[in-house]
mmCIF file of N, CA, C and O in Angstrom:
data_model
loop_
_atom_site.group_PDB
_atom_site.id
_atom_site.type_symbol
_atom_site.label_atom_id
_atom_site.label_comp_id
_atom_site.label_asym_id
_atom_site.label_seq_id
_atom_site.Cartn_x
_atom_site.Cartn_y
_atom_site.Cartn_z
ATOM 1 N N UNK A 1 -0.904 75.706 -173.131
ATOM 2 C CA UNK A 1 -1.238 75.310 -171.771
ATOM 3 C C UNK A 1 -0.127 75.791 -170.834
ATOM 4 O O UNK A 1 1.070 75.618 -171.064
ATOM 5 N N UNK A 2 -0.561 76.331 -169.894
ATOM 6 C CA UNK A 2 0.307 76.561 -168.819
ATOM 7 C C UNK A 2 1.493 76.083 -168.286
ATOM 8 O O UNK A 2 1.462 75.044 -168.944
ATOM 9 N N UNK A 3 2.485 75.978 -167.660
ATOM 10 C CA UNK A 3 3.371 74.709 -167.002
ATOM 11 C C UNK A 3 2.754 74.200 -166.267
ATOM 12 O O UNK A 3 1.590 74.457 -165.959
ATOM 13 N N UNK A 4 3.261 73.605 -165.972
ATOM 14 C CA UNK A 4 2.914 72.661 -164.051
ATOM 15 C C UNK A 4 3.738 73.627 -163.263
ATOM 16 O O UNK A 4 4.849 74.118 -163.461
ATOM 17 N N UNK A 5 2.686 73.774 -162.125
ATOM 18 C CA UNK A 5 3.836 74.687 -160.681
ATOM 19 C C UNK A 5 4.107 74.144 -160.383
ATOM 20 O O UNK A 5 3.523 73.066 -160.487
ATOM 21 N N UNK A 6 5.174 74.237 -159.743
ATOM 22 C CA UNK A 6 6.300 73.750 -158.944
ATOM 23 C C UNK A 6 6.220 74.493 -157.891
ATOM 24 O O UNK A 6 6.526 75.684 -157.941
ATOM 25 N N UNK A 7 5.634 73.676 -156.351
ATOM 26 C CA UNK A 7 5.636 73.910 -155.467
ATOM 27 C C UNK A 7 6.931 73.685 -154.204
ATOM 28 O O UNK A 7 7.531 74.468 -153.468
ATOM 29 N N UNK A 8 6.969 72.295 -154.405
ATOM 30 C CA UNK A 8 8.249 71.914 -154.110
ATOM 31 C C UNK A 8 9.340 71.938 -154.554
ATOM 32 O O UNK A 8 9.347 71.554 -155.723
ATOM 33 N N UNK A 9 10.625 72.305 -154.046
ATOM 34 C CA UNK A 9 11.963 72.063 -155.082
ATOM 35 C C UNK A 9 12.525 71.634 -154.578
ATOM 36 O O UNK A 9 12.580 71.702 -153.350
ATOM 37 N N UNK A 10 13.361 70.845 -155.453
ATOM 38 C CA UNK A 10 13.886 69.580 -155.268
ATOM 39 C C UNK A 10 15.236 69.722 -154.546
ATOM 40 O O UNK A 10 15.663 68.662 -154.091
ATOM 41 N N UNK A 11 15.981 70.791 -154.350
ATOM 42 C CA UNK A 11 17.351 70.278 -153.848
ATOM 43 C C UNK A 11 16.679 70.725 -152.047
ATOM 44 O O UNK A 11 17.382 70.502 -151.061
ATOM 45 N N UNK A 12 15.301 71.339 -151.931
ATOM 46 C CA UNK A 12 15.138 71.145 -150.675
ATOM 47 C C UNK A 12 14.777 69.889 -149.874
ATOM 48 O O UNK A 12 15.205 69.869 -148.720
ATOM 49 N N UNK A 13 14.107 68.904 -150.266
ATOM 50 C CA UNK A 13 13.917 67.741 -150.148
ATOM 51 C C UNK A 13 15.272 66.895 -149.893
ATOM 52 O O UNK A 13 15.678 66.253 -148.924
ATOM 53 N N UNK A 14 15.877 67.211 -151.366
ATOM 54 C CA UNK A 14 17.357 66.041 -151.508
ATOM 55 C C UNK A 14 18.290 66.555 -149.989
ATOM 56 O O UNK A 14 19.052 65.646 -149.658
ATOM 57 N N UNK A 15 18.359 67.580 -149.201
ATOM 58 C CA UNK A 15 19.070 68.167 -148.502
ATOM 59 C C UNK A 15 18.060 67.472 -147.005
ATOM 60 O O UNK A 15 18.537 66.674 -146.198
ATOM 61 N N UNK A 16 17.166 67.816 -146.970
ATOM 62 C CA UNK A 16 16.557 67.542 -146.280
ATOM 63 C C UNK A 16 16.887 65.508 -145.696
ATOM 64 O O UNK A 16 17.043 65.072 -144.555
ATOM 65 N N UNK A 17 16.881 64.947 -146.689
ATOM 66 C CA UNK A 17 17.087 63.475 -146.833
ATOM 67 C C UNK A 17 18.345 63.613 -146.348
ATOM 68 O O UNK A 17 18.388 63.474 -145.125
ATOM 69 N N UNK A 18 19.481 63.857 -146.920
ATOM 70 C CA UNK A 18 20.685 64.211 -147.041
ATOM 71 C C UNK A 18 21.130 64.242 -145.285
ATOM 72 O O UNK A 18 21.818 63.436 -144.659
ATOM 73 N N UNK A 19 20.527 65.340 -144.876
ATOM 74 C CA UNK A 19 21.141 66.515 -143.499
ATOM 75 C C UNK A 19 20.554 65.461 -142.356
ATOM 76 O O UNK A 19 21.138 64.616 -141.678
ATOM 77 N N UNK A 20 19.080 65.880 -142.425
ATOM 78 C CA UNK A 20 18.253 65.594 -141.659
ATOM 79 C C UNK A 20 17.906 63.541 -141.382
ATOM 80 O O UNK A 20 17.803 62.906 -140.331
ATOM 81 N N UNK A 21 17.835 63.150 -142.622
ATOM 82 C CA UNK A 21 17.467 61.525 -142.150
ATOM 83 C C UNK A 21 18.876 61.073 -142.507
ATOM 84 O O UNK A 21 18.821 59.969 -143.050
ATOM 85 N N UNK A 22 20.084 61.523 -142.399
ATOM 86 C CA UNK A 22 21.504 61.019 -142.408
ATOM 87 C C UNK A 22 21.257 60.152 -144.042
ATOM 88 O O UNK A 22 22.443 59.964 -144.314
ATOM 89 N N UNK A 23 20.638 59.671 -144.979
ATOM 90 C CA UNK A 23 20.926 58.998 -146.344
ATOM 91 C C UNK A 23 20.548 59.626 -147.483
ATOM 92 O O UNK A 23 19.899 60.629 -147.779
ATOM 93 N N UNK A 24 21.248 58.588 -148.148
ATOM 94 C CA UNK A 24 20.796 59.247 -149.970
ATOM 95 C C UNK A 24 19.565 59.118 -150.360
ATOM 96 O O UNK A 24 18.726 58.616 -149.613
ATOM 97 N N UNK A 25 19.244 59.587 -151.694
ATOM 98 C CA UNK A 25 18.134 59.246 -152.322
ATOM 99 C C UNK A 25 18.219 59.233 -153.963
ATOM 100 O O UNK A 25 19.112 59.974 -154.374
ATOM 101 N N UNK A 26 17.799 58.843 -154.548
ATOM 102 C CA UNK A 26 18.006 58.773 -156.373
ATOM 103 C C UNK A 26 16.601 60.058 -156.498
ATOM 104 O O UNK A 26 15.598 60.480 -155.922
ATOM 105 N N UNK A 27 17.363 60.204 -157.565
ATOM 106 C CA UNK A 27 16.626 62.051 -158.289
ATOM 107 C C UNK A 27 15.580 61.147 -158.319
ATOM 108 O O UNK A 27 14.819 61.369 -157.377
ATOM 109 N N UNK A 28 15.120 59.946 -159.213
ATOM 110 C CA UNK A 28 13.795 59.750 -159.649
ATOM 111 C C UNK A 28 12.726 59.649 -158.106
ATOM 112 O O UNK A 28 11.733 60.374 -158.046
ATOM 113 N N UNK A 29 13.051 58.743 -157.002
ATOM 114 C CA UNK A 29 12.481 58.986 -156.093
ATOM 115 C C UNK A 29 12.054 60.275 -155.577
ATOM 116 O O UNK A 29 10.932 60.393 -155.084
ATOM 117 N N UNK A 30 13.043 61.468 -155.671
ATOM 118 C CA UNK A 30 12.425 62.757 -155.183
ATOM 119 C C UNK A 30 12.142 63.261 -155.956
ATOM 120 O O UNK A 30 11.892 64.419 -155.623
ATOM 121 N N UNK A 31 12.016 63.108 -156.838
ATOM 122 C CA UNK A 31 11.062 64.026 -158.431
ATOM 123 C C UNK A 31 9.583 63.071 -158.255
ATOM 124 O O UNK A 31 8.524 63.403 -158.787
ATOM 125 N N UNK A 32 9.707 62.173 -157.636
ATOM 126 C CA UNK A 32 8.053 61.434 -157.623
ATOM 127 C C UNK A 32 7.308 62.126 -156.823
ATOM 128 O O UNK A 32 6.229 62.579 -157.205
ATOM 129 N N UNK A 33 7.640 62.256 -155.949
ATOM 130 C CA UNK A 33 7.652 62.709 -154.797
ATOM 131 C C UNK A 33 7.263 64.008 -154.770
ATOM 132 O O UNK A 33 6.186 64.148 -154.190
ATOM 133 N N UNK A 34 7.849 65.232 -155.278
ATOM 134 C CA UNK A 34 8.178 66.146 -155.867
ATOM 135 C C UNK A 34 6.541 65.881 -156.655
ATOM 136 O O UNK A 34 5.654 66.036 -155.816
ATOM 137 N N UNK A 35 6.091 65.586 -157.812
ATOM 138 C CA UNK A 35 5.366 65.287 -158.814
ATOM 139 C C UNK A 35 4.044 65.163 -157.981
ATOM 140 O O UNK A 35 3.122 65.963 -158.141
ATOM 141 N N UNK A 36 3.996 64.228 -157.172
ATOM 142 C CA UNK A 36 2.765 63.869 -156.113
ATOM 143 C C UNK A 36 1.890 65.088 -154.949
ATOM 144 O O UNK A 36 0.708 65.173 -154.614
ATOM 145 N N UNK A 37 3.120 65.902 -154.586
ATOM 146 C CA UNK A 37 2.861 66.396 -154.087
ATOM 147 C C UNK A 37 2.251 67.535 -154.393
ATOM 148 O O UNK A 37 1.300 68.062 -153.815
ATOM 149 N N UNK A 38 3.069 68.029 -155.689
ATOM 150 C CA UNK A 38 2.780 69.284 -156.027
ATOM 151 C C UNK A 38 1.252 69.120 -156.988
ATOM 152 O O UNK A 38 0.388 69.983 -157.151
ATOM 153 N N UNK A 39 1.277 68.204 -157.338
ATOM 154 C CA UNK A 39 0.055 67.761 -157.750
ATOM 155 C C UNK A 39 -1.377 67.981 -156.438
ATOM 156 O O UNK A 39 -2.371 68.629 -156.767
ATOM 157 N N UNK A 40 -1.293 67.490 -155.320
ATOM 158 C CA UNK A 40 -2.153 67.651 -154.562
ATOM 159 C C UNK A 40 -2.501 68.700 -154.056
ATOM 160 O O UNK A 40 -3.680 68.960 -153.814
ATOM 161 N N UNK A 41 -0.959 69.922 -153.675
ATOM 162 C CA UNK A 41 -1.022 70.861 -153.271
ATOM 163 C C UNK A 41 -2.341 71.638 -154.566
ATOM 164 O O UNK A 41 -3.458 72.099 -154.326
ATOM 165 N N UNK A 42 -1.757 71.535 -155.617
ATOM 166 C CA UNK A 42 -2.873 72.606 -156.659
ATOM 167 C C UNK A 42 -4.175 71.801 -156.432
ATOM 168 O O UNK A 42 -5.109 72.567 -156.195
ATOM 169 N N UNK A 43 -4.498 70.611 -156.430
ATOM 170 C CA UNK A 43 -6.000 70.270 -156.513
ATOM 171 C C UNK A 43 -6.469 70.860 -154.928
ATOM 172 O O UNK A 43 -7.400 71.665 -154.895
ATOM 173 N N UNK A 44 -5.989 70.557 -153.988
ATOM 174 C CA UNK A 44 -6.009 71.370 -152.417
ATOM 175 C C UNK A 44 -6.710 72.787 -152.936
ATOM 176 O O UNK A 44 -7.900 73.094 -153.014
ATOM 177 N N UNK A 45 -5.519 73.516 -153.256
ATOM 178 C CA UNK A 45 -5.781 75.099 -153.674
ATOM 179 C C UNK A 45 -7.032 75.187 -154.324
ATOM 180 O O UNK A 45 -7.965 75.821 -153.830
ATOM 181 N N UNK A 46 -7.135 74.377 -155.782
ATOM 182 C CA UNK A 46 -8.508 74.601 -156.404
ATOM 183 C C UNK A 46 -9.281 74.107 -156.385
ATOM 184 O O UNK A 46 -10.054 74.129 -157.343
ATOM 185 N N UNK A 47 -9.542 73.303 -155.168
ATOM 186 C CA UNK A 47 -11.048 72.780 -154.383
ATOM 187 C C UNK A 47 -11.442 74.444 -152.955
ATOM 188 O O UNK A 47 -12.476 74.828 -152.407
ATOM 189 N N UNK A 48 -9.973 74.925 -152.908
ATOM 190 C CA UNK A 48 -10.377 76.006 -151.795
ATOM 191 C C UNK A 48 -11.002 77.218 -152.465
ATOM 192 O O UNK A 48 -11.985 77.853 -152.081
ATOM 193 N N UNK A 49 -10.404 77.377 -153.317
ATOM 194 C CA UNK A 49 -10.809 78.263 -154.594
ATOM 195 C C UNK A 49 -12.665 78.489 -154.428
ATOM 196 O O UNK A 49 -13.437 79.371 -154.053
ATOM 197 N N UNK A 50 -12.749 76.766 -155.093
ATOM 198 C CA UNK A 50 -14.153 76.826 -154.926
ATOM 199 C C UNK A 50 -15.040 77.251 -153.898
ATOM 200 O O UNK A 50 -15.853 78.168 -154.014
ATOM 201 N N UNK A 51 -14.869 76.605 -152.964
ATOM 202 C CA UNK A 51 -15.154 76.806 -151.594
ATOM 203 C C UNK A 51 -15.358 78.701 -151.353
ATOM 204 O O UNK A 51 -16.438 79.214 -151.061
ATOM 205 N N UNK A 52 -14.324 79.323 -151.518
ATOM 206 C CA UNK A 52 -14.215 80.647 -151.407
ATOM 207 C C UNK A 52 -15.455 81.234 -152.143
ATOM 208 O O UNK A 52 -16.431 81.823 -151.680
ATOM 209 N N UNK A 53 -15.126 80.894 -153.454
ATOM 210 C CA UNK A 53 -15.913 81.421 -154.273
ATOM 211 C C UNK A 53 -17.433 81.440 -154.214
ATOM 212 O O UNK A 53 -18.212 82.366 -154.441
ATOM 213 N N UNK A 54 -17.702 79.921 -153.776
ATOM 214 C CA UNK A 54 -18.611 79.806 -153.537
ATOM 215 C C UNK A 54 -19.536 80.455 -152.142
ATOM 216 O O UNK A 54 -20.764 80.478 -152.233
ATOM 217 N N UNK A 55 -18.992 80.859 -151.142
ATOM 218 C CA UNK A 55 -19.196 81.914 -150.237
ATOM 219 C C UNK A 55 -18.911 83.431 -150.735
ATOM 220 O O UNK A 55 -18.823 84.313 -149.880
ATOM 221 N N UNK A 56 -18.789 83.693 -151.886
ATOM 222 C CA UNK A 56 -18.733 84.891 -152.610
ATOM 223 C C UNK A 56 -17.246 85.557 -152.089
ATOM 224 O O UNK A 56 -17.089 86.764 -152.276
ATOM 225 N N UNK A 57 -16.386 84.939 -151.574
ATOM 226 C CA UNK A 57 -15.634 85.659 -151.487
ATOM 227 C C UNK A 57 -13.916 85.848 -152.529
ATOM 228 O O UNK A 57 -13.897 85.258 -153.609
ATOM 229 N N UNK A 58 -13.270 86.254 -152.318
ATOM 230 C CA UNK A 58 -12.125 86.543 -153.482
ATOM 231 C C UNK A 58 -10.561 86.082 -152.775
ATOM 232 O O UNK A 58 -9.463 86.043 -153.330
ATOM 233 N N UNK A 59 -10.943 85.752 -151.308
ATOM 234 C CA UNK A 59 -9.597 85.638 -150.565
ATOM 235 C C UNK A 59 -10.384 84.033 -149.875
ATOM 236 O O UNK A 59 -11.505 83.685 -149.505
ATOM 237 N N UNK A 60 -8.530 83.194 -150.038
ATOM 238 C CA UNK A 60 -9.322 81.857 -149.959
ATOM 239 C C UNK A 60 -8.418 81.571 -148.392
ATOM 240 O O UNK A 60 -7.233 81.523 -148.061
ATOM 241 N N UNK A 61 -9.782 81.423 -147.694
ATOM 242 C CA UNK A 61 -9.075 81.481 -145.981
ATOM 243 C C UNK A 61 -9.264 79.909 -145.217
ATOM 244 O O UNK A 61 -10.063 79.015 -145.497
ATOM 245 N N UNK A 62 -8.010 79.969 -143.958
ATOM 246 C CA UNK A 62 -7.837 78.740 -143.470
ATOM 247 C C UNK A 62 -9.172 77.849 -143.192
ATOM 248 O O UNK A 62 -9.065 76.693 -142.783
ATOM 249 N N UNK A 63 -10.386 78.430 -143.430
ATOM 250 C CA UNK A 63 -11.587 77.137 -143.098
ATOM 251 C C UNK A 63 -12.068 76.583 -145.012
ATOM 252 O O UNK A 63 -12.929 75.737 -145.251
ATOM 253 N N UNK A 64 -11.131 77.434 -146.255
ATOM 254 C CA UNK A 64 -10.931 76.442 -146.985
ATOM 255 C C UNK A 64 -10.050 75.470 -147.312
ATOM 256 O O UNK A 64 -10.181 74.502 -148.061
ATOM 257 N N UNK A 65 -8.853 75.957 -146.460
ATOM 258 C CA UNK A 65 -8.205 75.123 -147.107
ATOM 259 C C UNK A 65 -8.180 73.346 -145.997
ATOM 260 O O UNK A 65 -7.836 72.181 -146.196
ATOM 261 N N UNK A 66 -8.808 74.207 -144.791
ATOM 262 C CA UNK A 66 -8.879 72.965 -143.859
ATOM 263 C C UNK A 66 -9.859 71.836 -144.802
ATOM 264 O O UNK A 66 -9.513 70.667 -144.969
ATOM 265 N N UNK A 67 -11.197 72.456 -145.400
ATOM 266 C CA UNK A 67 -11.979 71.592 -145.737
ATOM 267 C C UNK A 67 -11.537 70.916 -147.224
ATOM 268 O O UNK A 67 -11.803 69.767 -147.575
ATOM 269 N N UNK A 68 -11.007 71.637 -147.783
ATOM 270 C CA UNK A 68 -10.044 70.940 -148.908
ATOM 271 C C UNK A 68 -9.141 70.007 -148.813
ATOM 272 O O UNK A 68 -8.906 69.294 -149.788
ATOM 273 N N UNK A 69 -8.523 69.858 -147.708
ATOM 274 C CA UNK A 69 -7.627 69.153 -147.133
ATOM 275 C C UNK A 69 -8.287 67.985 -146.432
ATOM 276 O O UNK A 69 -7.796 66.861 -146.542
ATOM 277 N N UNK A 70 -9.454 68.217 -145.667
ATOM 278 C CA UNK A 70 -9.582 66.602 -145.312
ATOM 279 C C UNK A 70 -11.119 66.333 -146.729
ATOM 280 O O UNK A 70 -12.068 65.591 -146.476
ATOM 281 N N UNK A 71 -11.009 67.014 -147.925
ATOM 282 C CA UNK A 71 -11.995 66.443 -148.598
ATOM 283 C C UNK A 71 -10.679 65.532 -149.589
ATOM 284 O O UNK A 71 -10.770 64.310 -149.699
ATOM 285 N N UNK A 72 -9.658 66.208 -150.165
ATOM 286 C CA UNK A 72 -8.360 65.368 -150.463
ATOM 287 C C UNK A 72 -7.607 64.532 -150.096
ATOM 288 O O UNK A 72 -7.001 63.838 -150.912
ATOM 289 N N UNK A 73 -7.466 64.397 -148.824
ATOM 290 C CA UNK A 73 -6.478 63.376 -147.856
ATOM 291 C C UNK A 73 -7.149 62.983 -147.215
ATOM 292 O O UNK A 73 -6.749 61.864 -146.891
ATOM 293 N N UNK A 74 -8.694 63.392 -146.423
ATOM 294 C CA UNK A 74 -9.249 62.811 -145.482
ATOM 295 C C UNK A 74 -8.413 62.992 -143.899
ATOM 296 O O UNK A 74 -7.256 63.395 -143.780
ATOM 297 N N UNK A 75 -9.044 62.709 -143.115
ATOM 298 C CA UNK A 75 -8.796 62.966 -141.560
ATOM 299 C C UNK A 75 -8.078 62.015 -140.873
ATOM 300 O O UNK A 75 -7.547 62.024 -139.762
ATOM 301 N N UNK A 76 -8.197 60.850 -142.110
ATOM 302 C CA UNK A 76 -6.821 59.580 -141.473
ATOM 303 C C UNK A 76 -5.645 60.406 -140.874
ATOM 304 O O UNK A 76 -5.096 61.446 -141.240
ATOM 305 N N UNK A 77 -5.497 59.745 -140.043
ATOM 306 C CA UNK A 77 -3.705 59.883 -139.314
ATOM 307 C C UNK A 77 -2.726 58.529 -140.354
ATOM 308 O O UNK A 77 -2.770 57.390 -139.889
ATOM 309 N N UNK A 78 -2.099 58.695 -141.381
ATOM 310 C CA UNK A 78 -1.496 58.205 -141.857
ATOM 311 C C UNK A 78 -0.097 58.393 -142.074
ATOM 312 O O UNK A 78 0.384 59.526 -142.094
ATOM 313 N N UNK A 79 0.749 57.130 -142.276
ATOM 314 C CA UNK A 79 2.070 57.274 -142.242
ATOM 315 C C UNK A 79 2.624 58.091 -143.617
ATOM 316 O O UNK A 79 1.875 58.568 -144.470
ATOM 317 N N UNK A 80 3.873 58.138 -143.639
ATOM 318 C CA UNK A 80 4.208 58.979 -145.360
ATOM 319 C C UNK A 80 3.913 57.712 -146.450
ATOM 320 O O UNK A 80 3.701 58.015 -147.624
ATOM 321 N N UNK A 81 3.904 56.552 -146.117
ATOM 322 C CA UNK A 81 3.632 55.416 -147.255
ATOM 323 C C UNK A 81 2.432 55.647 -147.795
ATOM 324 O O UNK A 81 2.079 55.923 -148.942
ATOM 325 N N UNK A 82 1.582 55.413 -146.297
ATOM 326 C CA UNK A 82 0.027 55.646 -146.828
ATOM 327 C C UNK A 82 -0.324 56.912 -147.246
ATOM 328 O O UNK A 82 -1.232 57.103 -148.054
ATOM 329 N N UNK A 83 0.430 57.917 -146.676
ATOM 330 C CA UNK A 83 0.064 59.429 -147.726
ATOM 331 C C UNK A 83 0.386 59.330 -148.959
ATOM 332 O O UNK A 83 -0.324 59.794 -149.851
ATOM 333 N N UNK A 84 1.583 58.667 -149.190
ATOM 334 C CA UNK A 84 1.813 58.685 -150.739
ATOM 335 C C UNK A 84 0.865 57.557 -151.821
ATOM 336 O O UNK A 84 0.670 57.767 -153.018
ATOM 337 N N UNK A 85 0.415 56.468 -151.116
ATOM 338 C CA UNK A 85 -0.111 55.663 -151.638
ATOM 339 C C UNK A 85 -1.765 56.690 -152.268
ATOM 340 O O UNK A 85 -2.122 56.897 -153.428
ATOM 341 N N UNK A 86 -2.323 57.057 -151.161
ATOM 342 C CA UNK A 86 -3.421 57.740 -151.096
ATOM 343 C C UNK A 86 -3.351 58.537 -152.154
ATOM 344 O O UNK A 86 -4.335 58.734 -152.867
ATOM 345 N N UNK A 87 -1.565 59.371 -152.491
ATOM 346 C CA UNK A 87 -2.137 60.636 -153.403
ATOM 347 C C UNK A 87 -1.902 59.638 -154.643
ATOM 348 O O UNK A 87 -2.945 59.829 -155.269
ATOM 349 N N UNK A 88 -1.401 58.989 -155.148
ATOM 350 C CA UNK A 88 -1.218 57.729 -156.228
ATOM 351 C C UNK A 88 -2.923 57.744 -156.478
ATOM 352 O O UNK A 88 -3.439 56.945 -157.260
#
């Protein structure tokens, strides 16, 4: 079986926390995090996939991935809690 992609990496996040929101964070929190996301990003991709495919085409363009995106997350305006809860 394949790996898992890794979309996100992690010392961009930890830096990000770090620089940007002035505090720390523990590895396991941003490896969840990390884990959640990159998880959604590929189901995103291979719901657009479909979508493409299914219009016969071979290149997967911004009106799939829009519709992948609110068929995965939905069109809520949600905070990062409730995004993370949602991808849970």
């Amino acid at each position: 079986m394949p790996k898992k992609r890794e979309f996100i990496r992690f010392n961009t996040i930890k830096q990000y926390i770090n620089y940007v929101k002035k505090m720390r964070s523990t590895t396991g929190a941003v490896n969840k995090l990390i884990k959640d996301f990159d998880s959604t990003i590929e189901t995103v991709i291979t719901e657009a996939e479909r979508l493409a495919k299914e219009d016969k085409r071979n290149t997967i363009m911004e009106q799939d991935i829009i519709s992948a995106l609110e068929k995965h997350l939905g069109k809520k305006h949600l905070t990062w809690q409730e995004t993370a809860e949602e991808i849970i």
